[in-house]
PDB file of C-alpha atoms in Angstrom:
ATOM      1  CA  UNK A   1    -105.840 115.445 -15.491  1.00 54.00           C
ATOM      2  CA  UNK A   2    -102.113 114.191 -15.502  1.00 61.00           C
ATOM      3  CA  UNK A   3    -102.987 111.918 -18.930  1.00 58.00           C
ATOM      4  CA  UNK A   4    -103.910 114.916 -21.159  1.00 62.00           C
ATOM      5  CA  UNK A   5    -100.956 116.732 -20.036  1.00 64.00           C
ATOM      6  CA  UNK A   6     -98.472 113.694 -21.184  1.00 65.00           C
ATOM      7  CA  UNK A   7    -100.079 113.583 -24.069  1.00 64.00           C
ATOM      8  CA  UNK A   8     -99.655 117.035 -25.117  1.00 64.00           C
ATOM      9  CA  UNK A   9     -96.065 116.487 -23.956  1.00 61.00           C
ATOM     10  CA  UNK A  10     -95.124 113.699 -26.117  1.00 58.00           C
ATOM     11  CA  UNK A  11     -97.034 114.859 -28.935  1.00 57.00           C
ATOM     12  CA  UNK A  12     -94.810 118.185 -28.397  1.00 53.00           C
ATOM     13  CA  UNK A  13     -91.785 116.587 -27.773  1.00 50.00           C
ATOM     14  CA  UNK A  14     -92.598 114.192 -31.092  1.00 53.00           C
ATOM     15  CA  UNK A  15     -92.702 117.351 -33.306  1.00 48.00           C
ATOM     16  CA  UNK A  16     -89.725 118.882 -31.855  1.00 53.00           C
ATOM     17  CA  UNK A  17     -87.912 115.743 -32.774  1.00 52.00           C
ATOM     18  CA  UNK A  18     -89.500 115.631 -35.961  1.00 51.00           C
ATOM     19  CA  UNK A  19     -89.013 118.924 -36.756  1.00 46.00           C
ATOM     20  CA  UNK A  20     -84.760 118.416 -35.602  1.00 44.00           C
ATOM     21  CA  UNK A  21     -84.098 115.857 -38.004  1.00 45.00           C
ATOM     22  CA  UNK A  22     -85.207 117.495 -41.602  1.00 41.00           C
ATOM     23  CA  UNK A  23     -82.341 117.974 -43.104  1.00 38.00           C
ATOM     24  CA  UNK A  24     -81.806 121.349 -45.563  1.00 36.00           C
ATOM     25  CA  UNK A  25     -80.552 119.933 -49.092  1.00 32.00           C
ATOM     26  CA  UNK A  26     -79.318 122.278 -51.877  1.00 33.00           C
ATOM     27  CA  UNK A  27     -80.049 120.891 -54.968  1.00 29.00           C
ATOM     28  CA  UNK A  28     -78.540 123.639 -57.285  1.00 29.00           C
ATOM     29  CA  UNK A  29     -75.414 122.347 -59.249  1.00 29.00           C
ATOM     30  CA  UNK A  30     -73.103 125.045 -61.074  1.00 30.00           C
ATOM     31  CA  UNK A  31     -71.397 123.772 -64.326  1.00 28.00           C
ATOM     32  CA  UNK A  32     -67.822 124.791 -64.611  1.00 30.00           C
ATOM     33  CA  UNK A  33     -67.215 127.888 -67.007  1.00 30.00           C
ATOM     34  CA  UNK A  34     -66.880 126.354 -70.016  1.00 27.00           C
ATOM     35  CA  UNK A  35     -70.147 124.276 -69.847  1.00 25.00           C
ATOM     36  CA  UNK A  36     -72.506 125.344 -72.681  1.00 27.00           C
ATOM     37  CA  UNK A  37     -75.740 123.660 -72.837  1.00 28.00           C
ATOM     38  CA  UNK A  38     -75.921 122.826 -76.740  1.00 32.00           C
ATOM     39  CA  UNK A  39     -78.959 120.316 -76.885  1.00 31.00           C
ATOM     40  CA  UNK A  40     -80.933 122.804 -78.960  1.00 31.00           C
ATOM     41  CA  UNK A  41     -78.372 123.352 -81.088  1.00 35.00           C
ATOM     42  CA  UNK A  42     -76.941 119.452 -81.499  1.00 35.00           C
ATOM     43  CA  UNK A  43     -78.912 119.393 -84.735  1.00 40.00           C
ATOM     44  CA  UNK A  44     -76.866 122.466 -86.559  1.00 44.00           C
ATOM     45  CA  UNK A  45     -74.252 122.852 -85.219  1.00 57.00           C
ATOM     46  CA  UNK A  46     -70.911 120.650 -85.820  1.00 58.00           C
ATOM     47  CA  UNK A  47     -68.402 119.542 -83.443  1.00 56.00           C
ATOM     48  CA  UNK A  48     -65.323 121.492 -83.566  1.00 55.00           C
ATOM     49  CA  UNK A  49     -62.323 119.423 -81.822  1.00 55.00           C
ATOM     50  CA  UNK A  50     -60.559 122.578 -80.119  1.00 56.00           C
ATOM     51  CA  UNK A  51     -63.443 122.711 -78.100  1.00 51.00           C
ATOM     52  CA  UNK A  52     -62.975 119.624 -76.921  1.00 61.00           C
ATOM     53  CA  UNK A  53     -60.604 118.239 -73.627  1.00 66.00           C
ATOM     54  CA  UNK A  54     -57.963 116.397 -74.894  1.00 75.00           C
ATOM     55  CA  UNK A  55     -56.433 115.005 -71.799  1.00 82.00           C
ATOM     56  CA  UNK A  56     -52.633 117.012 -71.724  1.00 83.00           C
ATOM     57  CA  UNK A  57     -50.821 113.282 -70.325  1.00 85.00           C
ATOM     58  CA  UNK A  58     -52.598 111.647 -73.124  1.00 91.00           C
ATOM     59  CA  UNK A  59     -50.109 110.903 -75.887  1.00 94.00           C
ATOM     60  CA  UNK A  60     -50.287 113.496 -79.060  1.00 94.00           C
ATOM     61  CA  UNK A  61     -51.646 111.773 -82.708  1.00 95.00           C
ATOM     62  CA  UNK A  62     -51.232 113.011 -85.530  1.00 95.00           C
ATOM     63  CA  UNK A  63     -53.592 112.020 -88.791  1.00 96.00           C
ATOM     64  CA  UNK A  64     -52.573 113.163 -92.051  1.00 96.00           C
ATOM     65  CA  UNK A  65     -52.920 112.780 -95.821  1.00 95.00           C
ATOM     66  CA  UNK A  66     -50.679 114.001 -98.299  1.00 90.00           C
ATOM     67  CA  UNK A  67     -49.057 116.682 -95.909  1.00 89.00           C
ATOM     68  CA  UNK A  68     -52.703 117.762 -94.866  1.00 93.00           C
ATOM     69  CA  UNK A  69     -53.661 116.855 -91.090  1.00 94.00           C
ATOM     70  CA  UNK A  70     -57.022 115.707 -90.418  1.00 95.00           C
ATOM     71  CA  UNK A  71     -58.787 116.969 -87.624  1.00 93.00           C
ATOM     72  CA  UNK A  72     -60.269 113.940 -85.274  1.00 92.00           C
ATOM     73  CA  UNK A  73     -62.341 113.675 -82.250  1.00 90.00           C
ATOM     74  CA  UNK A  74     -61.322 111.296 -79.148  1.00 90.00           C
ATOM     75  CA  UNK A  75     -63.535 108.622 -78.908  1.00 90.00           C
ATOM     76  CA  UNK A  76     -63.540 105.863 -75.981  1.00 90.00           C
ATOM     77  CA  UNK A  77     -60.324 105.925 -73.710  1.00 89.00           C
ATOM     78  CA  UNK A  78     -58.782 103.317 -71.572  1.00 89.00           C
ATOM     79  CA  UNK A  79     -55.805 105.026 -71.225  1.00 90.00           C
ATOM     80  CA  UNK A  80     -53.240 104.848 -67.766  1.00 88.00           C
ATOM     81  CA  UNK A  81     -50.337 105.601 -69.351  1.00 88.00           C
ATOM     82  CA  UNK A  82     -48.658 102.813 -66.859  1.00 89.00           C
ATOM     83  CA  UNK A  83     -47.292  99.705 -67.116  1.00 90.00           C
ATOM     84  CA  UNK A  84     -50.332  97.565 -66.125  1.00 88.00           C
ATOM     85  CA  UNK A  85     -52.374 100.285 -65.203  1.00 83.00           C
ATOM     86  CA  UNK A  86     -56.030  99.545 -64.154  1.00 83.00           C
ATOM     87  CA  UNK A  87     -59.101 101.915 -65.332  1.00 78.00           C
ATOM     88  CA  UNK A  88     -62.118 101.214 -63.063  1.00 68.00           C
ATOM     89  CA  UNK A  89     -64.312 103.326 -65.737  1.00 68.00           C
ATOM     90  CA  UNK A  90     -64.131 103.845 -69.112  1.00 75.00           C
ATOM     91  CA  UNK A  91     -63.105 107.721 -70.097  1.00 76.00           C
ATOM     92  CA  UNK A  92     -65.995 107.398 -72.762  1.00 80.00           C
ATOM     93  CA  UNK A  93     -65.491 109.975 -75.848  1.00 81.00           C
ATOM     94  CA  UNK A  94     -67.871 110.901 -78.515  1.00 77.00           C
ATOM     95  CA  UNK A  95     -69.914 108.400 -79.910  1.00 80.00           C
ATOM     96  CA  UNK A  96     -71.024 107.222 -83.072  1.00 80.00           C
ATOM     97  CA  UNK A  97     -74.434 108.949 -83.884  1.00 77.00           C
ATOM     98  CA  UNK A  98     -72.476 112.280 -83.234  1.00 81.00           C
ATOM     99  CA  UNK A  99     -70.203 111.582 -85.669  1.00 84.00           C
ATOM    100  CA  UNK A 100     -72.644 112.822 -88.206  1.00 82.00           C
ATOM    101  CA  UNK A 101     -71.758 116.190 -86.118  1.00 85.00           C
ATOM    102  CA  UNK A 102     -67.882 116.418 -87.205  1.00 87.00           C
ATOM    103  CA  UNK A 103     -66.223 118.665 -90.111  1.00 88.00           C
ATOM    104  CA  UNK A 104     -65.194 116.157 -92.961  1.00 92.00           C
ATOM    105  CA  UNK A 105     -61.891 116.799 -94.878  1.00 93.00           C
ATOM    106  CA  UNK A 106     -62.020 116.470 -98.340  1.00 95.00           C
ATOM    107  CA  UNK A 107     -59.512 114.019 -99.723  1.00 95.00           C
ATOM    108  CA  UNK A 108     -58.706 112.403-103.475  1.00 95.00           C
ATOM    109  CA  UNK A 109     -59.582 108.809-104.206  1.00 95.00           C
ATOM    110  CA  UNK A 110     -57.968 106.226-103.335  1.00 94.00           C
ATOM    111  CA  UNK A 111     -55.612 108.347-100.896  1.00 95.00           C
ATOM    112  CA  UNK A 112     -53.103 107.042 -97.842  1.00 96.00           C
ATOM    113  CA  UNK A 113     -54.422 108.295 -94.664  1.00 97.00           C
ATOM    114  CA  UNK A 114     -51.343 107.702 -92.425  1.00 97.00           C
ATOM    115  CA  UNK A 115     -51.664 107.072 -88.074  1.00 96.00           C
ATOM    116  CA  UNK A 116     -48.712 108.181 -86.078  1.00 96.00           C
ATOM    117  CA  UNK A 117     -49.066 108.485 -81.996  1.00 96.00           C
ATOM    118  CA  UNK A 118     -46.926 109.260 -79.866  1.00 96.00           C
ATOM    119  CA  UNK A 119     -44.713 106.405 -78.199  1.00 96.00           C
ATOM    120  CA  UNK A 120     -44.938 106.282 -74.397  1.00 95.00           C
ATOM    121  CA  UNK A 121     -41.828 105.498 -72.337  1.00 94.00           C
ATOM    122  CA  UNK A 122     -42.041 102.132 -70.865  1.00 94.00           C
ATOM    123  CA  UNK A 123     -45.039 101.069 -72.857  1.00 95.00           C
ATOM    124  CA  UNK A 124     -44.858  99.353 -76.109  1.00 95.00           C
ATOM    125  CA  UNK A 125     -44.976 100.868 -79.755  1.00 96.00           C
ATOM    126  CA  UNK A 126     -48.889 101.971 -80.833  1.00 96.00           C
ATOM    127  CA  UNK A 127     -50.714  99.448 -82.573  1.00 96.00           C
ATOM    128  CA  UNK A 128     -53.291 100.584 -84.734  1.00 97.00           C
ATOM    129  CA  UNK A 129     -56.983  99.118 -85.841  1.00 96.00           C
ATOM    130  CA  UNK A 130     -58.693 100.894 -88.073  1.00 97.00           C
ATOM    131  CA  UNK A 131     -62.627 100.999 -88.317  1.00 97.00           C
ATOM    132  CA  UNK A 132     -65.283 102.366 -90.919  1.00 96.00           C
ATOM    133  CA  UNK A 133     -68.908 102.764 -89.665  1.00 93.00           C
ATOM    134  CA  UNK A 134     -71.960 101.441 -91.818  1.00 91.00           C
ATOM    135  CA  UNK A 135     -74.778 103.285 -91.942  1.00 87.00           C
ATOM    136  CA  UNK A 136     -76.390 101.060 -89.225  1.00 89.00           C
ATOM    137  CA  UNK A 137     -73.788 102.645 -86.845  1.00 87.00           C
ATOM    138  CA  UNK A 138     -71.727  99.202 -87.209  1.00 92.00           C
ATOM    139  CA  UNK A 139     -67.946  99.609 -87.114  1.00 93.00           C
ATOM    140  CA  UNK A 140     -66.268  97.243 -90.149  1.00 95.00           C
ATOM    141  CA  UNK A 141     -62.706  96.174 -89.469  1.00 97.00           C
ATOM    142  CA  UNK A 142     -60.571  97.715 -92.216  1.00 96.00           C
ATOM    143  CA  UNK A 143     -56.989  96.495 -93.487  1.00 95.00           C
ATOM    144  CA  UNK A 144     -54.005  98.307 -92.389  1.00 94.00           C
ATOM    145  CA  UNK A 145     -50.572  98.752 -93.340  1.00 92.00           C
ATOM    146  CA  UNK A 146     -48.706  99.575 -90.047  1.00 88.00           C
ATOM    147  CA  UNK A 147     -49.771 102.807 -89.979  1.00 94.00           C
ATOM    148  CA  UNK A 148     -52.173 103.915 -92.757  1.00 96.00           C
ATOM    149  CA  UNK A 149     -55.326 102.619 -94.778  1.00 97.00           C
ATOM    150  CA  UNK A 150     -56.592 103.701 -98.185  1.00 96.00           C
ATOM    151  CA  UNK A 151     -59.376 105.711 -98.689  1.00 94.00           C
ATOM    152  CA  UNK A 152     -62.241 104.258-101.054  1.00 94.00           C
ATOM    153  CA  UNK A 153     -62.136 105.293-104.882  1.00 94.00           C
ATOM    154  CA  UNK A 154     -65.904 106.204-104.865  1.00 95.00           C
ATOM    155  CA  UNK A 155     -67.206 109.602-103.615  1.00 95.00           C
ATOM    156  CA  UNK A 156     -68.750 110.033-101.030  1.00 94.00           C
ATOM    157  CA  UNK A 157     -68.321 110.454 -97.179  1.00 94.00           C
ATOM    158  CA  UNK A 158     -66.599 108.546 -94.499  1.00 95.00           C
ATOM    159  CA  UNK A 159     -66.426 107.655 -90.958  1.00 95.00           C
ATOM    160  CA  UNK A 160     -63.688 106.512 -89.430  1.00 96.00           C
ATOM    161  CA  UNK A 161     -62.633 105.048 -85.639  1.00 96.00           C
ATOM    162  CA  UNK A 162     -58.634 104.259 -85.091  1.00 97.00           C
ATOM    163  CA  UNK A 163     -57.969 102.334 -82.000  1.00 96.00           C
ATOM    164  CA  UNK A 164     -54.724 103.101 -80.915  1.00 96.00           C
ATOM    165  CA  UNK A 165     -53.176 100.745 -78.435  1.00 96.00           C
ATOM    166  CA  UNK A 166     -50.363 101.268 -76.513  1.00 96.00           C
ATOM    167  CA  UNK A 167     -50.525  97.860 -74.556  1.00 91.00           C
ATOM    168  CA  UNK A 168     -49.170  96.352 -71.199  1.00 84.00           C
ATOM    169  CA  UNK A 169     -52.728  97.439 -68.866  1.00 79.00           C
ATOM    170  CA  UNK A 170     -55.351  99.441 -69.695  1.00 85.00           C
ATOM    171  CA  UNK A 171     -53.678 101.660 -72.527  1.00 92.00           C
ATOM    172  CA  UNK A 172     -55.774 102.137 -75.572  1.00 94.00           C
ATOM    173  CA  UNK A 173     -57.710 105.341 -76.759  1.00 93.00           C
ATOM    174  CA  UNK A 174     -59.984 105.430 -79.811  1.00 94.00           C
ATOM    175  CA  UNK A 175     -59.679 108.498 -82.309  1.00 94.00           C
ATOM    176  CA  UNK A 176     -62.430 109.264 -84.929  1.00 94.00           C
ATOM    177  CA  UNK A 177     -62.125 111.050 -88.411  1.00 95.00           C
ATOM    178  CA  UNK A 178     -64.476 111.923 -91.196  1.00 94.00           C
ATOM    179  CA  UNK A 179     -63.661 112.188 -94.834  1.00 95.00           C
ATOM    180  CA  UNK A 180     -65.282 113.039 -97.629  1.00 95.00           C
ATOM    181  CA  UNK A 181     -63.521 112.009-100.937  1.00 95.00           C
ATOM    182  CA  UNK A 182     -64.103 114.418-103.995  1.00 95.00           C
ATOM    183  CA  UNK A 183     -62.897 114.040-107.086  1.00 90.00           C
ATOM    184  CA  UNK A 184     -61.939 117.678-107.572  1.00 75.00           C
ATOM    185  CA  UNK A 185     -60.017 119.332-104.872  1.00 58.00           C
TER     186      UNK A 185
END
């Protein structure tokens, strides 16, 4: 007669335990306000930069041709602002298959487009490298003249990536720009 009743009392005192230790998990997540879920509309809809965070400690840039800015997009950042500051993690930006997304600006042939960022105190002066991507999504080292590149004589449209470096640690943030060169404008 006692065994039955132990039983019953450790299979009781088994599900009580059991029963004690399930944890309640909320699995909801709210998105802040500005959070817009745009992956049915990635495929009409273009970027626009405002819309974008821009970092406010990250240095300003300016892109311009012939008086005219051109709007660009931040790409990959590294950026501490700090003499040899450390990033664990890349800041990543957009990336190149969404560049097809951006608004191009429509610039004469063979046009300067001219870099200049903002210097940082205590870091060095911003070194530029400028980049064209292939159709393969391939970035092409282009030739630069401190702070500007020519545009290509032959219509068409452009993609470019400027890697803007600011040096001493982890100080570089890359910028990209689309073009399309008209011969009208």
């Amino acid at each position: 007669m006692k065994l039955p009743k132990i039983i019953i009392m450790v299979v009781l005192l088994l599900f009580i335990i059991g029963c004690s230790n399930q944890k309640q998990c909320d699995l909801s997540v709210t998105q802040p306000q500005q959070f817009k879920d745009t992956t049915q509309e990635v495929s009409t809809n273009l970027i626009d930069p405002e819309t974008l965070n821009y970092p406010s400690y990250y240095p300003k840039l300016i892109i311009s041709c012939a008086s005219m800015n051109v709007p660009w997009i931040r790409g990959d950042a590294n950026f501490t602002g700090k003499v040899n500051g450390v990033i664990g993690n890349t800041a990543f930006g957009l990336e190149e298959r969404k560049t097809k997304l951006m608004e191009t600006t429509d610039l004469k042939p063979n046009s300067l487009i001219e870099f200049n960022a903002e210097e940082v105190k205590n870091l060095e002066k911003p070194k530029y490298k400028a980049f064209l991507l292939n159709s393969d999504y391939e970035l092409n080292e282009l030739p630069i003249n401190k702070n500007s590149i020519a545009i290509p004589s032959e219509e068409g449209v452009y993609v470019y990536n400027l890697l803007v470096d600011w040096g001493k640690g982890d100080n570089t943030i890359s910028y990209w720009f689309k073009v399309k060169v008209v011969n009208i404008i």
